[in-house]
PDB file of C-alpha atoms in Angstrom:
ATOM      1  CA  CYS A   1      48.004  68.193  17.352  1.00 60.00           C
ATOM      2  CA  ALA A   2      49.931  71.493  16.762  1.00 63.00           C
ATOM      3  CA  GLY A   3      52.979  70.412  18.701  1.00 65.00           C
ATOM      4  CA  LYS A   4      56.184  69.094  17.115  1.00 67.00           C
ATOM      5  CA  GLY A   5      57.440  67.355  20.233  1.00 67.00           C
ATOM      6  CA  LEU A   6      55.045  64.432  19.937  1.00 74.00           C
ATOM      7  CA  PRO A   7      55.474  61.557  17.533  1.00 73.00           C
ATOM      8  CA  GLU A   8      52.644  61.833  14.999  1.00 74.00           C
ATOM      9  CA  ASP A   9      52.341  57.976  14.649  1.00 75.00           C
ATOM     10  CA  LEU A  10      51.444  57.782  18.241  1.00 80.00           C
ATOM     11  CA  VAL A  11      49.192  60.847  18.467  1.00 77.00           C
ATOM     12  CA  SER A  12      47.145  59.494  15.504  1.00 76.00           C
ATOM     13  CA  GLN A  13      46.341  56.424  17.578  1.00 78.00           C
ATOM     14  CA  PHE A  14      44.360  58.337  20.104  1.00 79.00           C
ATOM     15  CA  SER A  15      40.617  58.347  19.868  1.00 74.00           C
ATOM     16  CA  THR A  16      38.989  61.730  19.645  1.00 77.00           C
ATOM     17  CA  PHE A  17      38.797  63.846  22.761  1.00 81.00           C
ATOM     18  CA  ASN A  18      35.459  64.891  24.122  1.00 84.00           C
ATOM     19  CA  THR A  19      35.364  68.607  23.209  1.00 82.00           C
ATOM     20  CA  GLN A  20      31.913  68.974  24.706  1.00 85.00           C
ATOM     21  CA  GLU A  21      33.587  69.196  28.184  1.00 84.00           C
ATOM     22  CA  LEU A  22      35.886  71.988  27.297  1.00 85.00           C
ATOM     23  CA  ILE A  23      36.030  74.744  29.906  1.00 86.00           C
ATOM     24  CA  PRO A  24      37.413  78.334  29.508  1.00 86.00           C
ATOM     25  CA  TYR A  25      41.257  78.563  29.960  1.00 83.00           C
ATOM     26  CA  ALA A  26      42.738  79.849  33.300  1.00 84.00           C
ATOM     27  CA  PRO A  27      46.388  80.286  33.977  1.00 83.00           C
ATOM     28  CA  HIS A  28      46.184  78.403  37.277  1.00 86.00           C
ATOM     29  CA  TYR A  29      45.393  75.169  35.489  1.00 84.00           C
ATOM     30  CA  LEU A  30      49.018  74.873  34.345  1.00 82.00           C
ATOM     31  CA  ALA A  31      50.549  76.019  37.584  1.00 84.00           C
ATOM     32  CA  GLY A  32      53.387  73.597  38.431  1.00 83.00           C
ATOM     33  CA  TRP A  33      53.010  71.685  35.123  1.00 80.00           C
ATOM     34  CA  ARG A  34      55.061  71.778  32.077  1.00 79.00           C
ATOM     35  CA  ALA A  35      52.980  72.607  28.888  1.00 78.00           C
ATOM     36  CA  GLU A  36      54.043  72.755  25.301  1.00 77.00           C
ATOM     37  CA  ALA A  37      52.741  75.702  23.253  1.00 75.00           C
ATOM     38  CA  TYR A  38      51.639  75.199  19.699  1.00 77.00           C
ATOM     39  CA  ALA A  39      54.388  74.991  17.085  1.00 78.00           C
ATOM     40  CA  VAL A  40      52.284  74.813  13.996  1.00 81.00           C
ATOM     41  CA  GLU A  41      50.798  77.996  12.482  1.00 84.00           C
ATOM     42  CA  LEU A  42      47.041  78.358  11.927  1.00 84.00           C
ATOM     43  CA  MET A  43      46.799  77.693   8.112  1.00 87.00           C
ATOM     44  CA  PRO A  44      49.186  74.619   8.100  1.00 87.00           C
ATOM     45  CA  ALA A  45      47.255  73.217  11.073  1.00 84.00           C
ATOM     46  CA  TRP A  46      43.968  73.843   9.116  1.00 88.00           C
ATOM     47  CA  GLY A  47      45.334  71.946   6.165  1.00 88.00           C
ATOM     48  CA  MET A  48      46.210  68.975   8.523  1.00 84.00           C
ATOM     49  CA  GLY A  49      42.772  69.061  10.027  1.00 85.00           C
ATOM     50  CA  GLN A  50      41.154  68.915   6.524  1.00 89.00           C
ATOM     51  CA  GLN A  51      43.141  65.831   5.653  1.00 88.00           C
ATOM     52  CA  LYS A  52      42.003  63.979   8.758  1.00 85.00           C
ATOM     53  CA  MET A  53      38.449  64.895   8.265  1.00 87.00           C
ATOM     54  CA  ALA A  54      38.583  63.780   4.632  1.00 88.00           C
ATOM     55  CA  GLN A  55      39.900  60.369   5.761  1.00 86.00           C
ATOM     56  CA  VAL A  56      37.160  59.996   8.258  1.00 85.00           C
ATOM     57  CA  GLN A  57      34.511  60.976   5.638  1.00 87.00           C
ATOM     58  CA  GLN A  58      36.034  58.542   3.072  1.00 86.00           C
ATOM     59  CA  GLY A  59      35.584  55.724   5.449  1.00 84.00           C
ATOM     60  CA  ARG A  60      31.947  56.543   6.315  1.00 85.00           C
ATOM     61  CA  CYS A  61      31.047  56.901   2.644  1.00 85.00           C
ATOM     62  CA  SER A  62      32.804  53.552   1.902  1.00 82.00           C
ATOM     63  CA  GLY A  63      30.711  51.840   4.469  1.00 80.00           C
ATOM     64  CA  ASP A  64      27.471  53.238   2.991  1.00 79.00           C
ATOM     65  CA  VAL A  65      28.220  51.829  -0.397  1.00 78.00           C
ATOM     66  CA  GLY A  66      26.547  48.469  -1.025  1.00 72.00           C
ATOM     67  CA  GLY A  67      28.541  45.399  -2.159  1.00 70.00           C
ATOM     68  CA  ASP A  68      31.639  43.745  -0.963  1.00 69.00           C
ATOM     69  CA  THR A  69      34.114  45.772  -3.033  1.00 71.00           C
ATOM     70  CA  HIS A  70      34.051  48.982  -5.012  1.00 71.00           C
ATOM     71  CA  ARG A  71      36.455  51.255  -6.903  1.00 76.00           C
ATOM     72  CA  SER A  72      36.805  54.859  -7.900  1.00 78.00           C
ATOM     73  CA  LEU A  73      34.868  56.274  -4.984  1.00 81.00           C
ATOM     74  CA  MET A  74      35.093  60.095  -5.013  1.00 84.00           C
ATOM     75  CA  VAL A  75      34.173  62.095  -1.891  1.00 85.00           C
ATOM     76  CA  GLN A  76      33.920  65.828  -1.883  1.00 86.00           C
ATOM     77  CA  ASN A  77      33.757  67.663   1.407  1.00 87.00           C
ATOM     78  CA  ASN A  78      32.384  71.123   1.930  1.00 88.00           C
ATOM     79  CA  PHE A  79      33.205  73.073   5.086  1.00 86.00           C
ATOM     80  CA  THR A  80      31.061  75.898   6.245  1.00 88.00           C
ATOM     81  CA  ARG A  81      30.962  78.172   9.279  1.00 89.00           C
ATOM     82  CA  VAL A  82      34.552  77.394  10.078  1.00 87.00           C
ATOM     83  CA  THR A  83      35.892  78.710  13.321  1.00 87.00           C
ATOM     84  CA  PHE A  84      39.204  78.305  15.124  1.00 84.00           C
ATOM     85  CA  LYS A  85      39.986  77.928  18.868  1.00 82.00           C
ATOM     86  CA  HIS A  86      43.127  77.439  20.826  1.00 80.00           C
ATOM     87  CA  VAL A  87      42.565  74.288  22.887  1.00 82.00           C
ATOM     88  CA  LEU A  88      44.820  72.603  25.367  1.00 82.00           C
ATOM     89  CA  LEU A  89      44.591  68.859  25.376  1.00 82.00           C
ATOM     90  CA  PRO A  90      45.938  66.676  28.285  1.00 83.00           C
ATOM     91  CA  ILE A  91      48.487  64.250  27.060  1.00 82.00           C
ATOM     92  CA  TRP A  92      51.074  62.634  29.266  1.00 84.00           C
ATOM     93  CA  ILE A  93      54.405  61.685  27.795  1.00 83.00           C
ATOM     94  CA  ALA A  94      56.679  58.976  29.246  1.00 83.00           C
ATOM     95  CA  ALA A  95      59.563  56.845  28.093  1.00 84.00           C
ATOM     96  CA  TYR A  96      61.666  53.958  29.433  1.00 85.00           C
ATOM     97  CA  ARG A  97      64.730  52.078  28.258  1.00 87.00           C
ATOM     98  CA  TYR A  98      64.850  48.272  27.663  1.00 84.00           C
ATOM     99  CA  ASN A  99      67.693  46.372  26.198  1.00 83.00           C
ATOM    100  CA  GLN A 100      69.609  49.546  25.282  1.00 84.00           C
ATOM    101  CA  LYS A 101      66.592  50.937  23.389  1.00 86.00           C
ATOM    102  CA  THR A 102      64.151  53.827  24.343  1.00 86.00           C
ATOM    103  CA  TYR A 103      60.450  53.234  24.122  1.00 86.00           C
ATOM    104  CA  ARG A 104      57.933  56.097  24.335  1.00 85.00           C
ATOM    105  CA  PHE A 105      54.270  56.006  25.147  1.00 85.00           C
ATOM    106  CA  LEU A 106      51.483  58.501  25.550  1.00 85.00           C
ATOM    107  CA  VAL A 107      48.557  58.612  27.961  1.00 86.00           C
ATOM    108  CA  ASN A 108      45.325  60.449  27.279  1.00 86.00           C
ATOM    109  CA  GLY A 109      44.712  62.592  30.319  1.00 83.00           C
ATOM    110  CA  GLN A 110      40.985  62.719  29.699  1.00 85.00           C
ATOM    111  CA  THR A 111      40.158  58.978  29.033  1.00 85.00           C
ATOM    112  CA  GLY A 112      43.237  57.188  30.397  1.00 85.00           C
ATOM    113  CA  GLU A 113      43.909  55.587  26.990  1.00 86.00           C
ATOM    114  CA  VAL A 114      47.584  54.484  26.559  1.00 86.00           C
ATOM    115  CA  VAL A 115      49.297  54.188  23.196  1.00 86.00           C
ATOM    116  CA  GLY A 116      52.926  53.357  22.439  1.00 83.00           C
ATOM    117  CA  LYS A 117      55.368  50.697  21.408  1.00 81.00           C
ATOM    118  CA  ALA A 118      56.333  47.839  23.599  1.00 78.00           C
ATOM    119  CA  PRO A 119      59.464  45.652  23.389  1.00 77.00           C
ATOM    120  CA  TYR A 120      58.992  42.158  22.033  1.00 76.00           C
ATOM    121  CA  SER A 121      60.933  38.950  22.375  1.00 73.00           C
ATOM    122  CA  PHE A 122      61.776  36.982  19.264  1.00 73.00           C
ATOM    123  CA  TRP A 123      61.687  33.648  21.001  1.00 77.00           C
ATOM    124  CA  LYS A 124      58.265  34.334  22.632  1.00 81.00           C
ATOM    125  CA  ILE A 125      56.852  35.244  19.300  1.00 82.00           C
ATOM    126  CA  PHE A 126      58.424  32.228  17.654  1.00 80.00           C
ATOM    127  CA  PHE A 127      57.059  29.790  20.283  1.00 83.00           C
ATOM    128  CA  LEU A 128      53.651  31.520  20.172  1.00 85.00           C
ATOM    129  CA  VAL A 129      53.445  31.122  16.363  1.00 87.00           C
ATOM    130  CA  ALA A 130      54.742  27.540  16.494  1.00 88.00           C
ATOM    131  CA  GLY A 131      52.116  26.685  19.126  1.00 89.00           C
ATOM    132  CA  ILE A 132      49.306  28.202  17.031  1.00 91.00           C
ATOM    133  CA  LEU A 133      50.505  26.300  13.897  1.00 89.00           C
ATOM    134  CA  THR A 134      50.784  23.024  15.777  1.00 90.00           C
ATOM    135  CA  ALA A 135      47.204  23.464  17.099  1.00 90.00           C
ATOM    136  CA  ILE A 136      45.967  24.218  13.623  1.00 90.00           C
ATOM    137  CA  GLY A 137      47.823  21.123  12.357  1.00 88.00           C
ATOM    138  CA  VAL A 138      46.379  18.876  15.050  1.00 88.00           C
ATOM    139  CA  GLY A 139      42.953  20.202  14.357  1.00 87.00           C
ATOM    140  CA  VAL A 140      43.242  19.569  10.546  1.00 85.00           C
ATOM    141  CA  GLY A 141      44.619  16.063  11.220  1.00 84.00           C
ATOM    142  CA  ILE A 142      41.611  15.217  13.469  1.00 86.00           C
ATOM    143  CA  TYR A 143      39.174  16.623  10.901  1.00 80.00           C
ATOM    144  CA  TRP A 144      40.719  14.511   8.100  1.00 83.00           C
ATOM    145  CA  TYR A 145      40.879  11.471  10.222  1.00 78.00           C
ATOM    146  CA  THR A 146      37.161  11.726  11.160  1.00 81.00           C
ATOM    147  CA  GLN A 147      36.304  12.323   7.481  1.00 76.00           C
ATOM    148  CA  GLU A 148      38.130   9.162   6.439  1.00 74.00           C
ATOM    149  CA  MET A 149      36.507   7.155   9.208  1.00 73.00           C
ATOM    150  CA  ASP A 150      33.112   8.321   7.966  1.00 68.00           C
ATOM    151  CA  ASP A 151      33.868   7.448   4.280  1.00 66.00           C
ATOM    152  CA  THR A 152      35.159   3.958   5.172  1.00 67.00           C
ATOM    153  CA  PRO A 153      32.338   1.320   4.562  1.00 68.00           C
ATOM    154  CA  PRO A 154      31.605  -0.937   7.373  1.00 67.00           C
ATOM    155  CA  PRO A 155      32.914  -4.562   7.350  1.00 70.00           C
ATOM    156  CA  PRO A 156      30.511  -7.086   5.874  1.00 72.00           C
ATOM    157  CA  VAL A 157      28.429  -8.946   8.349  1.00 68.00           C
ATOM    158  CA  THR A 158      28.691 -12.759   8.052  1.00 72.00           C
ATOM    159  CA  PRO A 159      25.234 -14.369   8.697  1.00 69.00           C
ATOM    160  CA  ARG A 160      25.267 -16.889  11.393  1.00 69.00           C
ATOM    161  CA  PRO A 161      23.399 -20.287  11.052  1.00 67.00           C
ATOM    162  CA  VAL A 162      20.089 -20.392  12.625  1.00 63.00           C
ATOM    163  CA  VAL A 163      19.660 -23.459  14.903  1.00 61.00           C
ATOM    164  CA  SER A 164      16.240 -24.395  16.005  1.00 62.00           C
ATOM    165  CA  VAL A 165      15.855 -26.002  19.313  1.00 61.00           C
ATOM    166  CA  THR A 166      12.780 -27.789  20.219  1.00 68.00           C
ATOM    167  CA  ALA A 167      11.942 -27.780  23.834  1.00 61.00           C
ATOM    168  CA  PRO A 168      10.886 -31.026  25.471  1.00 67.00           C
ATOM    169  CA  PRO A 169       7.173 -31.279  26.358  1.00 68.00           C
ATOM    170  CA  VAL A 170       6.397 -30.194  29.838  1.00 67.00           C
ATOM    171  CA  PRO A 171       4.448 -32.984  31.704  1.00 68.00           C
ATOM    172  CA  THR A 172       1.080 -31.872  32.855  1.00 68.00           C
ATOM    173  CA  PRO A 173       0.393 -32.940  36.420  1.00 64.00           C
ATOM    174  CA  VAL A 174      -2.768 -35.107  36.785  1.00 61.00           C
ATOM    175  CA  PRO A 175      -4.672 -34.657  40.039  1.00 61.00           C
ATOM    176  CA  THR A 176      -4.974 -37.922  41.964  1.00 61.00           C
ATOM    177  CA  MET A 177      -7.915 -38.800  44.384  1.00 58.00           C
ATOM    178  CA  THR A 178      -7.401 -40.846  47.447  1.00 56.00           C
ATOM    179  CA  ALA A 179     -10.321 -42.591  49.241  1.00 52.00           C
ATOM    180  CA  ALA A 180     -10.750 -41.384  52.721  1.00 53.00           C
ATOM    181  CA  PRO A 181     -10.617 -44.232  55.286  1.00 54.00           C
ATOM    182  CA  THR A 182     -13.969 -45.461  56.550  1.00 54.00           C
ATOM    183  CA  ALA A 183     -14.194 -45.930  60.234  1.00 51.00           C
ATOM    184  CA  THR A 184     -16.565 -48.630  61.613  1.00 53.00           C
ATOM    185  CA  SER A 185     -17.598 -48.872  65.189  1.00 51.00           C
ATOM    186  CA  THR A 186     -19.603 -51.500  67.010  1.00 53.00           C
ATOM    187  CA  VAL A 187     -21.790 -50.821  69.982  1.00 50.00           C
ATOM    188  CA  LYS A 188     -21.673 -53.433  72.708  1.00 53.00           C
ATOM    189  CA  LYS A 189     -24.662 -53.972  74.892  1.00 52.00           C
ATOM    190  CA  PRO A 190     -23.950 -54.682  78.552  1.00 53.00           C
ATOM    191  CA  GLY A 191     -24.130 -58.348  79.348  1.00 53.00           C
ATOM    192  CA  ALA A 192     -23.816 -59.464  75.760  1.00 50.00           C
ATOM    193  CA  LEU A 193     -20.912 -61.381  74.432  1.00 51.00           C
ATOM    194  CA  PRO A 194     -19.430 -60.946  71.043  1.00 53.00           C
ATOM    195  CA  THR A 195     -20.886 -63.136  68.476  1.00 52.00           C
ATOM    196  CA  ALA A 196     -18.535 -65.409  66.730  1.00 49.00           C
ATOM    197  CA  ARG A 197     -18.691 -65.378  62.974  1.00 53.00           C
ATOM    198  CA  PRO A 198     -18.369 -68.619  61.163  1.00 51.00           C
ATOM    199  CA  THR A 199     -15.149 -69.216  59.396  1.00 50.00           C
ATOM    200  CA  ALA A 200     -14.424 -71.484  56.689  1.00 48.00           C
ATOM    201  CA  LYS A 201     -12.694 -74.647  57.688  1.00 48.00           C
ATOM    202  CA  PRO A 202     -10.201 -76.502  55.540  1.00 48.00           C
ATOM    203  CA  SER A 203     -11.445 -79.607  53.947  1.00 49.00           C
ATOM    204  CA  GLY A 204     -11.145 -82.804  56.147  1.00 50.00           C
ATOM    205  CA  ALA A 205     -11.383 -80.806  59.389  1.00 46.00           C
ATOM    206  CA  PRO A 206     -13.935 -81.840  61.968  1.00 49.00           C
ATOM    207  CA  THR A 207     -17.076 -79.736  61.922  1.00 50.00           C
ATOM    208  CA  GLY A 208     -18.895 -78.566  64.885  1.00 50.00           C
ATOM    209  CA  SER A 209     -21.031 -75.800  66.051  1.00 50.00           C
ATOM    210  CA  ALA A 210     -20.363 -73.315  68.611  1.00 49.00           C
ATOM    211  CA  LYS A 211     -22.978 -72.752  71.260  1.00 53.00           C
ATOM    212  CA  PRO A 212     -23.463 -69.645  72.953  1.00 52.00           C
ATOM    213  CA  VAL A 213     -22.506 -69.485  76.566  1.00 52.00           C
ATOM    214  CA  PRO A 214     -24.690 -67.472  78.792  1.00 55.00           C
ATOM    215  CA  ALA A 215     -22.943 -64.577  80.363  1.00 53.00           C
ATOM    216  CA  PRO A 216     -22.855 -64.632  84.124  1.00 53.00           C
ATOM    217  CA  THR A 217     -25.159 -62.207  85.771  1.00 53.00           C
ATOM    218  CA  ALA A 218     -24.291 -60.281  88.859  1.00 50.00           C
ATOM    219  CA  LYS A 219     -26.608 -60.474  91.836  1.00 54.00           C
ATOM    220  CA  PRO A 220     -27.100 -57.595  94.033  1.00 51.00           C
ATOM    221  CA  SER A 221     -25.658 -57.920  97.534  1.00 50.00           C
ATOM    222  CA  LYS A 222     -27.649 -57.362 100.636  1.00 47.00           C
TER     223      LYS A 222
END
């Protein structure tokens, strides 16, 4: 930036502008707007540009070197076909006061990027740091507690006496067979009397014989 009205520490935080979208200058682009003309001459501005490009190239070469660390890296830049153009870059400047202090910030008119300094609260930062440290402490405590629990041997297991219990024999049911009752039937003939079976008489009783009595016969009536 060739202007002296902008803080260099804020301007350096901007990402590069897309110079591929540059258009030819016309006076009506600045009609109604305040613009700052360049305050740095050509050669001093060219020296500032070389320093910035050297820093960029140093970072690129450092990333290409293998290994985690390195020392004594020398980078030599050669510039060819150098040309100069007067370019107007859109940057919005704003400021505000907070707690009797002025804070400035810049807005990239091409990308909308905002850079600047913001006020901070000591107590908010203090409680934030305290909360982070407390969370870390709790996490470390839980980690060590779980490690100690894993390293502690389990308590010995006391063997219990084995008691054998003999189950009583289960009685086996035996099938039983019952005789089916036998039915006897007698057929009586018509006109016949039942025959008396002899029975044993006690000793000393009179003996006799039973005579059959003829059954009466029915006569047909006239």
